[in-house]
CSV table of C-alpha atoms and ligand atoms in Angstrom, one decimal:
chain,number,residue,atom,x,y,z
A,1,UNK,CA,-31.9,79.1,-60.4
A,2,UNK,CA,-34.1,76.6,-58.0
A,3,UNK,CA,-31.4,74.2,-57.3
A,4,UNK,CA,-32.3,71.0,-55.2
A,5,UNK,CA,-29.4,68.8,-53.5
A,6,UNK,CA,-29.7,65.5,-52.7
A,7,UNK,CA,-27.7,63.7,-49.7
A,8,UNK,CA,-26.9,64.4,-46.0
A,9,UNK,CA,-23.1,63.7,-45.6
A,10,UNK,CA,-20.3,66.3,-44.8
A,11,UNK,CA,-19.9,66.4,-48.7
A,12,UNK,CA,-23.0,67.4,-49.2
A,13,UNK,CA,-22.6,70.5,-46.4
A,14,UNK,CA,-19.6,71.0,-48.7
A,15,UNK,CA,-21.2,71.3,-51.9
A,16,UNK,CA,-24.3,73.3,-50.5
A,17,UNK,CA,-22.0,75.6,-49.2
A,18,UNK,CA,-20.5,75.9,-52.8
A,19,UNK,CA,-24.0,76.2,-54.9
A,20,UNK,CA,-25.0,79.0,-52.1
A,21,UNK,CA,-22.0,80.6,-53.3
A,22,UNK,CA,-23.0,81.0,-57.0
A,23,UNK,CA,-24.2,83.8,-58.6
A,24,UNK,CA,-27.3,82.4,-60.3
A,25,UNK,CA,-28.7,80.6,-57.0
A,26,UNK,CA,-32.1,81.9,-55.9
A,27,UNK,CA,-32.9,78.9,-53.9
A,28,UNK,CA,-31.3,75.8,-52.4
A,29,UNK,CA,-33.1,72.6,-51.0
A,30,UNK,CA,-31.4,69.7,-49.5
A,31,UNK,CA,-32.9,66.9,-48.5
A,32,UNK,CA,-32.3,65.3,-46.7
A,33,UNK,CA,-30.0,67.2,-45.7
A,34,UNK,CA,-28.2,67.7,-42.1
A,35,UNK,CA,-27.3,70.6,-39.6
A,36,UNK,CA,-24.6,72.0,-41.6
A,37,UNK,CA,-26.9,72.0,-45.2
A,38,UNK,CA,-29.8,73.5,-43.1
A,39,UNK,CA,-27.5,77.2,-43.1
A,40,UNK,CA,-27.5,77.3,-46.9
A,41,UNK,CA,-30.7,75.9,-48.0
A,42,UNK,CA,-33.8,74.4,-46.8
A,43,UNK,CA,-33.8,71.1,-45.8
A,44,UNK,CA,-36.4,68.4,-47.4
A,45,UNK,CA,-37.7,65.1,-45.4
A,46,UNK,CA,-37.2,62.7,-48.6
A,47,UNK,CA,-34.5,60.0,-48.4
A,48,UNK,CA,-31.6,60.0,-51.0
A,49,UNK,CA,-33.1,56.6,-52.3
A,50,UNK,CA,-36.5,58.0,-52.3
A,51,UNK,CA,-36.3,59.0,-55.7
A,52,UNK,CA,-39.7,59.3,-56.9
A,53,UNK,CA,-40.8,61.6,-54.0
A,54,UNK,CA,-37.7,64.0,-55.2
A,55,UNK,CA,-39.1,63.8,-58.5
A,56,UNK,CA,-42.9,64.9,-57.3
A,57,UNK,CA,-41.0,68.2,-55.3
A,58,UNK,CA,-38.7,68.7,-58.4
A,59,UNK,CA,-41.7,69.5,-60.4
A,60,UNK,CA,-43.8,70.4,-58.0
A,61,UNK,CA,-41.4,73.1,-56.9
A,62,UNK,CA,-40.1,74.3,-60.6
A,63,UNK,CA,-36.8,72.7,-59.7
A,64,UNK,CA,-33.7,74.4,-62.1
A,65,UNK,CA,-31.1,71.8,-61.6
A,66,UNK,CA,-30.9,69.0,-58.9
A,67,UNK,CA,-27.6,67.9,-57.9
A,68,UNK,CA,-27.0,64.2,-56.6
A,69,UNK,CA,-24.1,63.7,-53.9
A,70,UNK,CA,-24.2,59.9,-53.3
A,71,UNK,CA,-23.8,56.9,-55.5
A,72,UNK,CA,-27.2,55.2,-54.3
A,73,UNK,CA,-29.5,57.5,-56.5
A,74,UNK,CA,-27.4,56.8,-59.4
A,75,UNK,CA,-27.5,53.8,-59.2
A,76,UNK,CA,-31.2,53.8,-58.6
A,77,UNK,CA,-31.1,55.5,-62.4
A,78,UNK,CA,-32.5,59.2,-60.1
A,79,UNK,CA,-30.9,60.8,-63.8
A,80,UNK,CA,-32.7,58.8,-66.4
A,81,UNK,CA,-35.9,59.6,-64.3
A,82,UNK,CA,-35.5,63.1,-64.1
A,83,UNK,CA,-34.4,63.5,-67.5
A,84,UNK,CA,-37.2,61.6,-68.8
A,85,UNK,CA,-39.9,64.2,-67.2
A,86,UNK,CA,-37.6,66.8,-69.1
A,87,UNK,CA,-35.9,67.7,-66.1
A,88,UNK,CA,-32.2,69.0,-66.0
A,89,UNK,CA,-29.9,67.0,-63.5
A,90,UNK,CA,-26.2,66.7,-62.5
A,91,UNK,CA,-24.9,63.4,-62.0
A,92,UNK,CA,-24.1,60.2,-65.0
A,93,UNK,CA,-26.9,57.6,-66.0
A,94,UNK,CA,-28.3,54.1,-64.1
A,95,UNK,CA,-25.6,52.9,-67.4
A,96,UNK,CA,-23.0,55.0,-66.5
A,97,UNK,CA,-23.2,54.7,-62.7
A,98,UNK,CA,-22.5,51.0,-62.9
A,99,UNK,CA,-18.8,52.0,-63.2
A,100,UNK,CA,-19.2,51.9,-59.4
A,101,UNK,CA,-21.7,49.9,-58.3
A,102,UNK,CA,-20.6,47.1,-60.0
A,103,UNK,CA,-16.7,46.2,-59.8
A,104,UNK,CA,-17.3,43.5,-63.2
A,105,UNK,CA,-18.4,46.1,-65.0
A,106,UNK,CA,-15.6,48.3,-64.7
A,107,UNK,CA,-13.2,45.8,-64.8
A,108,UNK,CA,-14.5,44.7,-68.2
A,109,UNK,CA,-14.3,48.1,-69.4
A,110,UNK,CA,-10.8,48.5,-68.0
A,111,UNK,CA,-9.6,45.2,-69.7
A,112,UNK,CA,-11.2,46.1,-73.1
A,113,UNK,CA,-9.5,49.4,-73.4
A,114,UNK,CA,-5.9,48.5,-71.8
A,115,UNK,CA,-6.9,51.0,-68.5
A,116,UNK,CA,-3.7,50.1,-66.2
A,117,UNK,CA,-5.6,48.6,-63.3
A,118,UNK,CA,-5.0,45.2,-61.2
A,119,UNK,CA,-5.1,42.1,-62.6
A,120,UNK,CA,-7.8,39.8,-61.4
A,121,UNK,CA,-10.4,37.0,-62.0
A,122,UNK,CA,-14.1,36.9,-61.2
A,123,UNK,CA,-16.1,34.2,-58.9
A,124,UNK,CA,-19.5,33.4,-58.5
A,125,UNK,CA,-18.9,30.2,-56.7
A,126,UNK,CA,-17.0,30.3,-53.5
A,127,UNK,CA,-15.6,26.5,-53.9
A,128,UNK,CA,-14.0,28.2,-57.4
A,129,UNK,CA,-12.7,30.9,-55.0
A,130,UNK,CA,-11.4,29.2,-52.0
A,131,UNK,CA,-9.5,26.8,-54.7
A,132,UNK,CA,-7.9,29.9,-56.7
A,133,UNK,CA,-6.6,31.6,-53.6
A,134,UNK,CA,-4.6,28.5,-52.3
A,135,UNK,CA,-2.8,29.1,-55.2
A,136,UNK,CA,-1.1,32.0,-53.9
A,137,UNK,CA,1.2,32.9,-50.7
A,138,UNK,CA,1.3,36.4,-51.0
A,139,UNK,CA,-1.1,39.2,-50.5
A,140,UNK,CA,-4.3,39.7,-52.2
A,141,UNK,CA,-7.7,41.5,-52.3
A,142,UNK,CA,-11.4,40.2,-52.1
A,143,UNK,CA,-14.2,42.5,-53.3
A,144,UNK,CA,-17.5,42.0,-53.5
A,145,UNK,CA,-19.1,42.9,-56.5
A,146,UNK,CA,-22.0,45.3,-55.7
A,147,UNK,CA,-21.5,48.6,-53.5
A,148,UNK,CA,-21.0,48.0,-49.8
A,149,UNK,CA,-21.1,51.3,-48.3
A,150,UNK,CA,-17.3,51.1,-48.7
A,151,UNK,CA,-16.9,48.1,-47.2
A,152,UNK,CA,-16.6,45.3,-49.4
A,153,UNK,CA,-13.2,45.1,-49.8
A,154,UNK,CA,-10.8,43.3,-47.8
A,155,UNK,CA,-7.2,43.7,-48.3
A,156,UNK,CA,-5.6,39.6,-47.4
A,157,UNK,CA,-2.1,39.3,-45.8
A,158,UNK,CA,-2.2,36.2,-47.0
A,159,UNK,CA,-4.8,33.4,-48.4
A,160,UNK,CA,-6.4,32.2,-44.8
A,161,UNK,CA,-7.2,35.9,-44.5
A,162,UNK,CA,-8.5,35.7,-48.6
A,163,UNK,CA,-10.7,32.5,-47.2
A,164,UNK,CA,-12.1,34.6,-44.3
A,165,UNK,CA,-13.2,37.0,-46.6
A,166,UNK,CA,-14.7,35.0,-49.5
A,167,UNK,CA,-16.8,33.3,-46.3
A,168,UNK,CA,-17.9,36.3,-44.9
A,169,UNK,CA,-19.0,37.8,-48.5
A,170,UNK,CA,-20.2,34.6,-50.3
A,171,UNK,CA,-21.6,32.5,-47.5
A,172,UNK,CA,-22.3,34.5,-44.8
A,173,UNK,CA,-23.8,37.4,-47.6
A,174,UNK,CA,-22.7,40.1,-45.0
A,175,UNK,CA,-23.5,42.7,-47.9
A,176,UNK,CA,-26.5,40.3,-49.1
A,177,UNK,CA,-26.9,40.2,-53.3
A,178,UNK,CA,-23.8,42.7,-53.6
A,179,UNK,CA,-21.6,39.5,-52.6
A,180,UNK,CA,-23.0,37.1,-54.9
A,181,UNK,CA,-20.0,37.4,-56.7
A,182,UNK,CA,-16.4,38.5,-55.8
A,183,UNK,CA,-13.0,39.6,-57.2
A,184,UNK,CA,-9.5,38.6,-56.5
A,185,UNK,CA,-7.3,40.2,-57.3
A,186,UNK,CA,-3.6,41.7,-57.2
A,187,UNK,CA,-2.4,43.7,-54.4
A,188,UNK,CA,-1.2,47.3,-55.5
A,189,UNK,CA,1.8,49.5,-54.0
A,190,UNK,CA,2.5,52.4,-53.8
A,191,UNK,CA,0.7,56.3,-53.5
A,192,UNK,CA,-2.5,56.2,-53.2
A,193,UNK,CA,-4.7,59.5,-54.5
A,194,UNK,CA,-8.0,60.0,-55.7
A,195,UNK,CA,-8.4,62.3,-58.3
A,196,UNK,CA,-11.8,64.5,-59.9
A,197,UNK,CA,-12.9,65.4,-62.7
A,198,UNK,CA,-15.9,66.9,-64.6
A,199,UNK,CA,-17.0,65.2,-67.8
A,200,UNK,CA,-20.1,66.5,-70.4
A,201,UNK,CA,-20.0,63.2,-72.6
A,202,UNK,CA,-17.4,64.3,-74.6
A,203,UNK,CA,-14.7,66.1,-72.9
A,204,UNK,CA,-13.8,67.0,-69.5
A,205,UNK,CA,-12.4,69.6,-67.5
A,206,UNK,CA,-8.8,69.7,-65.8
A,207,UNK,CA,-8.2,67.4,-63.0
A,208,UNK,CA,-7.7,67.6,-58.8
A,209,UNK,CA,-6.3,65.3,-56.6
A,210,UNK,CA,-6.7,64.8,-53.0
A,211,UNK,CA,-5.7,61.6,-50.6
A,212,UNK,CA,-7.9,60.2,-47.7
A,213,UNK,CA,-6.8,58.9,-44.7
A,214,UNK,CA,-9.4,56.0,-44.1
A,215,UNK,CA,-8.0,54.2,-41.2
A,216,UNK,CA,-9.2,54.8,-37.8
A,217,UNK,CA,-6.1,55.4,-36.0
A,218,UNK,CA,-2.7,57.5,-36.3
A,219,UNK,CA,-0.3,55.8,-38.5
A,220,UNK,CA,-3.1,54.0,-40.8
A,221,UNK,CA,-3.5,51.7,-38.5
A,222,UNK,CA,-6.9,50.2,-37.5
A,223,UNK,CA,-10.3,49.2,-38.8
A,224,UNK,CA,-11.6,51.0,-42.4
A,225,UNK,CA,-13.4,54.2,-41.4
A,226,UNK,CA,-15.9,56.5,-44.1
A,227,UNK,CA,-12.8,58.6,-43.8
A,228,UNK,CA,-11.2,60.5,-41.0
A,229,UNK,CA,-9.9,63.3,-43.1
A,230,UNK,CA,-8.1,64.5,-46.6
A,231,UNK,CA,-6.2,66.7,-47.9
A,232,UNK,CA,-5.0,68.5,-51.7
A,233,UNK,CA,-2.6,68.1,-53.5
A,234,UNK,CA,-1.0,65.0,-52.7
A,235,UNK,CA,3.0,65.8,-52.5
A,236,UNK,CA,3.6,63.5,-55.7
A,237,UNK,CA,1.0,65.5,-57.8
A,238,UNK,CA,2.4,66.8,-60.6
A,239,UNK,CA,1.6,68.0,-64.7
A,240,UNK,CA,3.0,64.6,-66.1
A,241,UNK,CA,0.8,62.6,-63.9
A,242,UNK,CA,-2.1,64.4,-64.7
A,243,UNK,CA,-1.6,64.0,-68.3
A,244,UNK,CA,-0.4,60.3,-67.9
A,245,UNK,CA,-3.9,59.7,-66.5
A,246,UNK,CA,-6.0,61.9,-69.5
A,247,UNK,CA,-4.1,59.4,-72.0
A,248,UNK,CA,-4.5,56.3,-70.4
A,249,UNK,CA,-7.2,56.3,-67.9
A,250,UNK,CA,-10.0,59.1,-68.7
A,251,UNK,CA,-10.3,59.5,-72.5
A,252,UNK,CA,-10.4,55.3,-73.1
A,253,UNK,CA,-12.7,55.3,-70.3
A,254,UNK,CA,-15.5,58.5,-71.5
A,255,UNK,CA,-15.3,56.8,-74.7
A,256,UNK,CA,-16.0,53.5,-73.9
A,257,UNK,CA,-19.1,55.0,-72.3
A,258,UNK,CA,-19.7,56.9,-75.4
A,259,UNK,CA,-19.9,54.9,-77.7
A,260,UNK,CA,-21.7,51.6,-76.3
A,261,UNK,CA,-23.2,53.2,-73.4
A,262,UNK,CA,-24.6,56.0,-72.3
A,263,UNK,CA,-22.2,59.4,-72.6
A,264,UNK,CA,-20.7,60.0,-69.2
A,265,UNK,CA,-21.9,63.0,-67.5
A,266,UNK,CA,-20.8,64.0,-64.0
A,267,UNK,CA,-18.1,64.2,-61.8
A,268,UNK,CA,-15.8,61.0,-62.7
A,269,UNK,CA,-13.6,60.1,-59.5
A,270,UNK,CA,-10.8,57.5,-60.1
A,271,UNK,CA,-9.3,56.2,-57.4
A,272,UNK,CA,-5.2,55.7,-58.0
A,273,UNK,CA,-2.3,53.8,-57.3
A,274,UNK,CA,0.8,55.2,-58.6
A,275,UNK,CA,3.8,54.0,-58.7
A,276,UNK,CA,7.2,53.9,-60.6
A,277,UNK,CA,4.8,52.3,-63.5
A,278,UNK,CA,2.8,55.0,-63.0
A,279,UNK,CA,-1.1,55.1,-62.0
A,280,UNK,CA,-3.2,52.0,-61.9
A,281,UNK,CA,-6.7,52.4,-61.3
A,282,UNK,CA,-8.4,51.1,-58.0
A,283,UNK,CA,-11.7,51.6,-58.7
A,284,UNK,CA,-14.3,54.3,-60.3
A,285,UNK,CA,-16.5,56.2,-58.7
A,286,UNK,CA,-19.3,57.9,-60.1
A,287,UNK,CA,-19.6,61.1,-57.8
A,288,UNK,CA,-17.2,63.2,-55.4
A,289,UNK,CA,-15.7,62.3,-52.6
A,290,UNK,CA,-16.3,61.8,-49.0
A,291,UNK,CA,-14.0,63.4,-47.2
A,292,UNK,CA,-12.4,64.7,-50.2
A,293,UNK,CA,-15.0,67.2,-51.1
A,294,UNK,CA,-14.5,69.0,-48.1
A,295,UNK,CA,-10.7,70.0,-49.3
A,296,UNK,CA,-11.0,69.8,-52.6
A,297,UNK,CA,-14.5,72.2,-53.0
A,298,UNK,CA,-12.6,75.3,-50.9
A,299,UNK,CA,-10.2,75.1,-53.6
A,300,UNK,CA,-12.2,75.5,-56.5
A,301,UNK,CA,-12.7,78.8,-58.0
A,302,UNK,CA,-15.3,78.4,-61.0
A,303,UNK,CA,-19.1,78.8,-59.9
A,304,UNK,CA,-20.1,75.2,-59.2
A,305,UNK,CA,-23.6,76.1,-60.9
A,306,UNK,CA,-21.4,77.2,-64.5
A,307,UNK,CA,-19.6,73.8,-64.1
A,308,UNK,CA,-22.4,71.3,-63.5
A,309,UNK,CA,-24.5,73.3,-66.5
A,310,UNK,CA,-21.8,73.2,-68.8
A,311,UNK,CA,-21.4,69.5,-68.5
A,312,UNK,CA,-25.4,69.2,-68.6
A,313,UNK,CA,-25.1,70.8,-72.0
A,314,UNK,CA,-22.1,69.5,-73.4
A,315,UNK,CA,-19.6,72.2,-73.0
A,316,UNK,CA,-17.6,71.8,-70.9
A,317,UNK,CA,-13.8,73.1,-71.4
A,318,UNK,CA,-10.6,72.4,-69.5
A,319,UNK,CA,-10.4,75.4,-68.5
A,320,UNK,CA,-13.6,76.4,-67.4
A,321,UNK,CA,-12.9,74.4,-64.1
A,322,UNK,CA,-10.2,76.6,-62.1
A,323,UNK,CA,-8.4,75.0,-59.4
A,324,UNK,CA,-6.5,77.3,-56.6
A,325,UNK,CA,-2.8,76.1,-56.3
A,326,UNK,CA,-3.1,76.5,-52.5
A,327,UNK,CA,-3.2,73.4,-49.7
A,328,UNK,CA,-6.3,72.3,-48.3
A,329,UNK,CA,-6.9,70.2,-45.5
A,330,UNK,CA,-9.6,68.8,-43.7
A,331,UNK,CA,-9.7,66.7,-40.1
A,332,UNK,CA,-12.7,64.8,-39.6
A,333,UNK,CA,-14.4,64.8,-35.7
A,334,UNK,CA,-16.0,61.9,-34.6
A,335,UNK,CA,-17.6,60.4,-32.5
A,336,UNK,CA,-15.7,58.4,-29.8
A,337,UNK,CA,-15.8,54.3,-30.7
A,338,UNK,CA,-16.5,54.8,-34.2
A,339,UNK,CA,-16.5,52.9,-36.7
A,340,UNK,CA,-17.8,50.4,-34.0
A,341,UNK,CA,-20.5,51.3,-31.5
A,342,UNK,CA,-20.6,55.0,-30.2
A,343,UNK,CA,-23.2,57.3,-28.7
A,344,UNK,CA,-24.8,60.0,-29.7
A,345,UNK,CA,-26.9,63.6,-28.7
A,346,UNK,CA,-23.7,65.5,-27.3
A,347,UNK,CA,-24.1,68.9,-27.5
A,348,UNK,CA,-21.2,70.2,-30.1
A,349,UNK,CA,-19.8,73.4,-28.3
A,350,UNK,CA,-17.2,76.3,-29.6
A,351,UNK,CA,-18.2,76.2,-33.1
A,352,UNK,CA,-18.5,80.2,-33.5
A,353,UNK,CA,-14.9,80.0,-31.5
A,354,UNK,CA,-13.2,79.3,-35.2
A,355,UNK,CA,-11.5,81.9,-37.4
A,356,UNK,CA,-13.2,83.3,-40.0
A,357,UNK,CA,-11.4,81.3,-42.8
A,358,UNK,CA,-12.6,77.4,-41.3
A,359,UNK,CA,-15.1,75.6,-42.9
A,360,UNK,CA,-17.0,73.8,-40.7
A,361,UNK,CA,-18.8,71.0,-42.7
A,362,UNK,CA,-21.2,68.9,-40.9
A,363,UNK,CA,-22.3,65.7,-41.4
A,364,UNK,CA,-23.6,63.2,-38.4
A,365,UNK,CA,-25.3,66.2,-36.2
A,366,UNK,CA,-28.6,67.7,-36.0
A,367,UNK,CA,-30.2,70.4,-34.7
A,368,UNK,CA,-32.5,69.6,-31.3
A,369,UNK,CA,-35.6,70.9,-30.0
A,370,UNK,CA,-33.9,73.2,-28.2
A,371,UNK,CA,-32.5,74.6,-30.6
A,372,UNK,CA,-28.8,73.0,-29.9
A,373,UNK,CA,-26.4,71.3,-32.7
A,374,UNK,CA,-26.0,67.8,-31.3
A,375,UNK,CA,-23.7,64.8,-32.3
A,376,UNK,CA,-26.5,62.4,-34.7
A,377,UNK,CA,-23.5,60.0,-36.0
A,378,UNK,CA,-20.1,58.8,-36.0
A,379,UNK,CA,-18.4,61.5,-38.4
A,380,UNK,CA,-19.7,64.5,-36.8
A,381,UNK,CA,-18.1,66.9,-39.3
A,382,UNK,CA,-14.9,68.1,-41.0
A,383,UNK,CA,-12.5,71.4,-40.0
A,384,UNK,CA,-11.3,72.6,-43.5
A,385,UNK,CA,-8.5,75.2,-44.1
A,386,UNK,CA,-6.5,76.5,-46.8
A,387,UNK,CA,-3.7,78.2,-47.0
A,388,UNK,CA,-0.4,78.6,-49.2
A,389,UNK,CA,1.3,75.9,-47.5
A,390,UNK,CA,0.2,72.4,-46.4
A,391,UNK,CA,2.0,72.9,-43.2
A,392,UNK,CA,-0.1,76.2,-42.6
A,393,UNK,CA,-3.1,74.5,-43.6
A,394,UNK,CA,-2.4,71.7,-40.9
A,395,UNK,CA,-1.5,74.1,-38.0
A,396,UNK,CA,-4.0,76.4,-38.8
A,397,UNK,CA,-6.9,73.2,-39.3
A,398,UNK,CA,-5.8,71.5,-35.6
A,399,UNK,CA,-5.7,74.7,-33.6
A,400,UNK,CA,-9.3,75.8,-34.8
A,401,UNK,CA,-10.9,71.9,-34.6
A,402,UNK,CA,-9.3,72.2,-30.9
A,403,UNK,CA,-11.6,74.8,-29.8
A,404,UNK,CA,-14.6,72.6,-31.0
A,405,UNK,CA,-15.7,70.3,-28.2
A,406,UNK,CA,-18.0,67.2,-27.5
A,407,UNK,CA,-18.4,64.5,-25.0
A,408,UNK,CA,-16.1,61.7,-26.3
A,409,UNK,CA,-14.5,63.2,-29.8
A,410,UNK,CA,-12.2,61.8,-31.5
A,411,UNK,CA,-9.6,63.1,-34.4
A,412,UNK,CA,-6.6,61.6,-35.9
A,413,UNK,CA,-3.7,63.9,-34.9
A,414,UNK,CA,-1.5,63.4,-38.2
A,415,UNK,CA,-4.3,64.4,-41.1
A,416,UNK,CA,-2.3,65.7,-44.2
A,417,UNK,CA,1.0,64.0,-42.9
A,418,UNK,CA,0.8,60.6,-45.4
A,419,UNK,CA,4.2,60.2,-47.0
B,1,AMP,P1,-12.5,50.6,-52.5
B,1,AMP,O1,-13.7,50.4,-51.7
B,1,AMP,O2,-12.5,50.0,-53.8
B,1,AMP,O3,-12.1,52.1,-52.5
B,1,AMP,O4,-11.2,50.0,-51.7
B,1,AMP,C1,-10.9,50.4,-50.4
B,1,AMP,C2,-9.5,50.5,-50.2
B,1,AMP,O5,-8.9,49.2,-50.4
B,1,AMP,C3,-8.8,51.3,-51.3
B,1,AMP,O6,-8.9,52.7,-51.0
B,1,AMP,C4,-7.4,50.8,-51.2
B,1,AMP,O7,-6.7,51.4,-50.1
B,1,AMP,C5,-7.6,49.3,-51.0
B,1,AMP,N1,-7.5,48.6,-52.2
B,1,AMP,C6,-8.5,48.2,-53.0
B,1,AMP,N2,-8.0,47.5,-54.1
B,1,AMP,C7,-6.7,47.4,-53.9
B,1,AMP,C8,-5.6,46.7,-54.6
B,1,AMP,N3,-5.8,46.0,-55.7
B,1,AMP,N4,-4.4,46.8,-54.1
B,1,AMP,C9,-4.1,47.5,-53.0
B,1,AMP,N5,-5.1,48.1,-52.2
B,1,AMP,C10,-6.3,48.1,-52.7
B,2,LIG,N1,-13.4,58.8,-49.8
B,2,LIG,C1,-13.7,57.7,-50.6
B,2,LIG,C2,-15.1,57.7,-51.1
B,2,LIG,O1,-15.8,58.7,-51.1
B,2,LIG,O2,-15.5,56.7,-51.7
């Protein structure tokens, strides 16, 4: 099969290095790609938001099956396009994909069909907001609406905090039309995870879980990164949970879609909070994970192609998605001063110094005209291992991503060690 990828973060080196590894690949684009896609597959010059130019080359090029990594496509409706020129694609619906890029949407869903999530109330008019939050001493959270790269939400010690952010969303429109309106709502405790699946329309496959350590600095401490490493499975991960969450959470939710939507086809990611009440939901996403792909993908053993196919077609199976029961872990390099300002064009030096059993997953580097892999952006790329322990995993991940070397790197030390 012509498979084409779409994307040009470390989860999309992840999943190109998974298609390549099917048996019914015969070839791989990516596009747009990055120095780690570019050893699997050829990489393309379109944009992930350039949608109709992937749909020219898609036909152009007798594409099989394109696979979307990131949530901007989807939400730009890349699947009903494609489809709609009788193309095959893997990733949910413009409908569907509003499970993550907008946070009233889901909620709406959530409250409908008694999903255990936060509680919360909606504001379009910041004077309405700034008045509801005086109401409360404790913590709270302020979301804006739309997607925000991540970065619309703002977990409040208290309600000055809740004001900062309700300014900075509604007035100051720091993520422009994705603020026009917010959420408040309850702060959650407790484990956080976020957990995979693959769903056809009807059914879905088993589940995975992996945590994310998005802080910045050791000890989650620090400004919100894109993530600075993962790892699966999460120490509280067990049978009961995962069936806790098929009852409550995923069935409600793929029949909701069903049956006044569109039916939900893709990977669904859900991200958790469990406590002793057991798992609340955070938020939906409406593709994998970044950095969790890079752990999670080593430790599936089903051809990716098979999967994504079977959902395509409506067959998928629980069983058809097999999950290794070893530990995963991945520690992301970056570049020094991220998330803030950092420099780039180091040369990255020792990467054929690993073990045979790392993955090396790039995401902000490039190849130069000198044929050198340089640093192109602040997470430079993610050491994966697996092995049958988490501790192994963790030795084993730190003393490879030690012989890998740039001017100014950075890595959280304590990847994998959340408790
Ligand atoms: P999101 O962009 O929705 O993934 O939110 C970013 C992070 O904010 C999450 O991964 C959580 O750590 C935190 N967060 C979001 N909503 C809540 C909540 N209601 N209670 C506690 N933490 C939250
Ligand atoms: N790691 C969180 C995300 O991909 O949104």
């Amino acid at each position: 099969m012509k498979v084409l990828l779409v994307g040009n973060g470390g989860r999309e080196s992840a999943l190109a290095w998974k298609i390549a590894q099917s048996s019914k690949l015969t070839h791989l684009y990516v596009s747009p790609g990055n120095a780690g896609t570019n050893q699997f597959g050829l990489n393309l010059n379109y944009k992930d938001f350039e949608i109709e130019k992937l749909l020219d080359f898609a036909i152009n090029n007798q594409i099989d099956l394109t696979v979307i990594g990131p949530e901007i496509p989807l939400d730009l409706g890349i699947v009903d396009l494609f489809q709609s020129h009788g193309l095959k694609i893997f990733g949910p619906s413009k409908i569907c994909a509003q499970i993550e890029s907008s946070k009233s949407f889901a909620k709406k869903i959530m409250q409908k069909r008694n999903i255990p999530t936060a509680s919360s109330k909606f504001f379009s008019n910041p004077n309405d907001a700034y008045d509801y939050v005086t109401k409360f001493s404790g913590p709270l959270v302020v979301k804006a609406d739309g997607l925000a790269a991540g970065k619309g939400v703002y977990v409040c010690a208290d309600q000055s905090e809740a004001k900062n952010a309700i300014k900075e969303i509604m007035e100051q429109k720091i993520f422009g039309s994705s603020g026009e309106s917010i959420l408040i709502e309850e702060m959650l405790t407790g484990w956080e995870a976020s957990v995979f699946l693959f769903c056809d329309g009807n059914d879905v496959s088993s589940l995975i879980a992996a945590c994310d350590h998005k802080r910045i600095g050791e000890g989650d401490i620090g400004p919100n990164t894109g993530g600075m490493g993962a790892f699966s499975p999460p120490l509280i991960w067990n049978d009961q949970i995962e069936a806790n969450i098929l009852e409550n959470i995923v069935y409600p939710l793929i029949d909701e879609m069903k049956t006044n939507y569109d039916p939900y086809v893709g990977v669904l990611f859900i991200g958790l909070m469990i406590n002793e009440e057991g798992p609340k939901v955070i938020e939906f996403n409406c593709r994998l994970g970044d950095p969790e792909s890079q752990v999670i993908l080593p430790l599936m053993e089903s051809d990716i192609i098979d999967v994504m196919m079977s959902c395509i077609n409506g067959e998928i199976e629980k069983n058809d998605v097999e999950w290794s029961s070893s530990s995963s872990v991945g520690v992301v390099l970056a570049s020094g001063g991220y998330p803030k300002n950092y420099e780039i064009g180091f040369e990255i030096q020792g990467l054929e110094n690993v073990d045979d059993l790392v993955n090396i997953f790039h995401a902000g580097s490039e190849v130069d005209s000198l044929e050198k892999i340089i640093t192109s952006g602040g997470r430079v790329l993610t050491v994966n291992y697996v092995a049958d322990t988490m501790d192994e995993a963790i030795k084993k991940c730190y003393e490879n991503l030690d012989r890998i070397k740039f001017q100014d790197s950075y890595y959280r030390k304590d990847i994998g060690k959340l408790s």
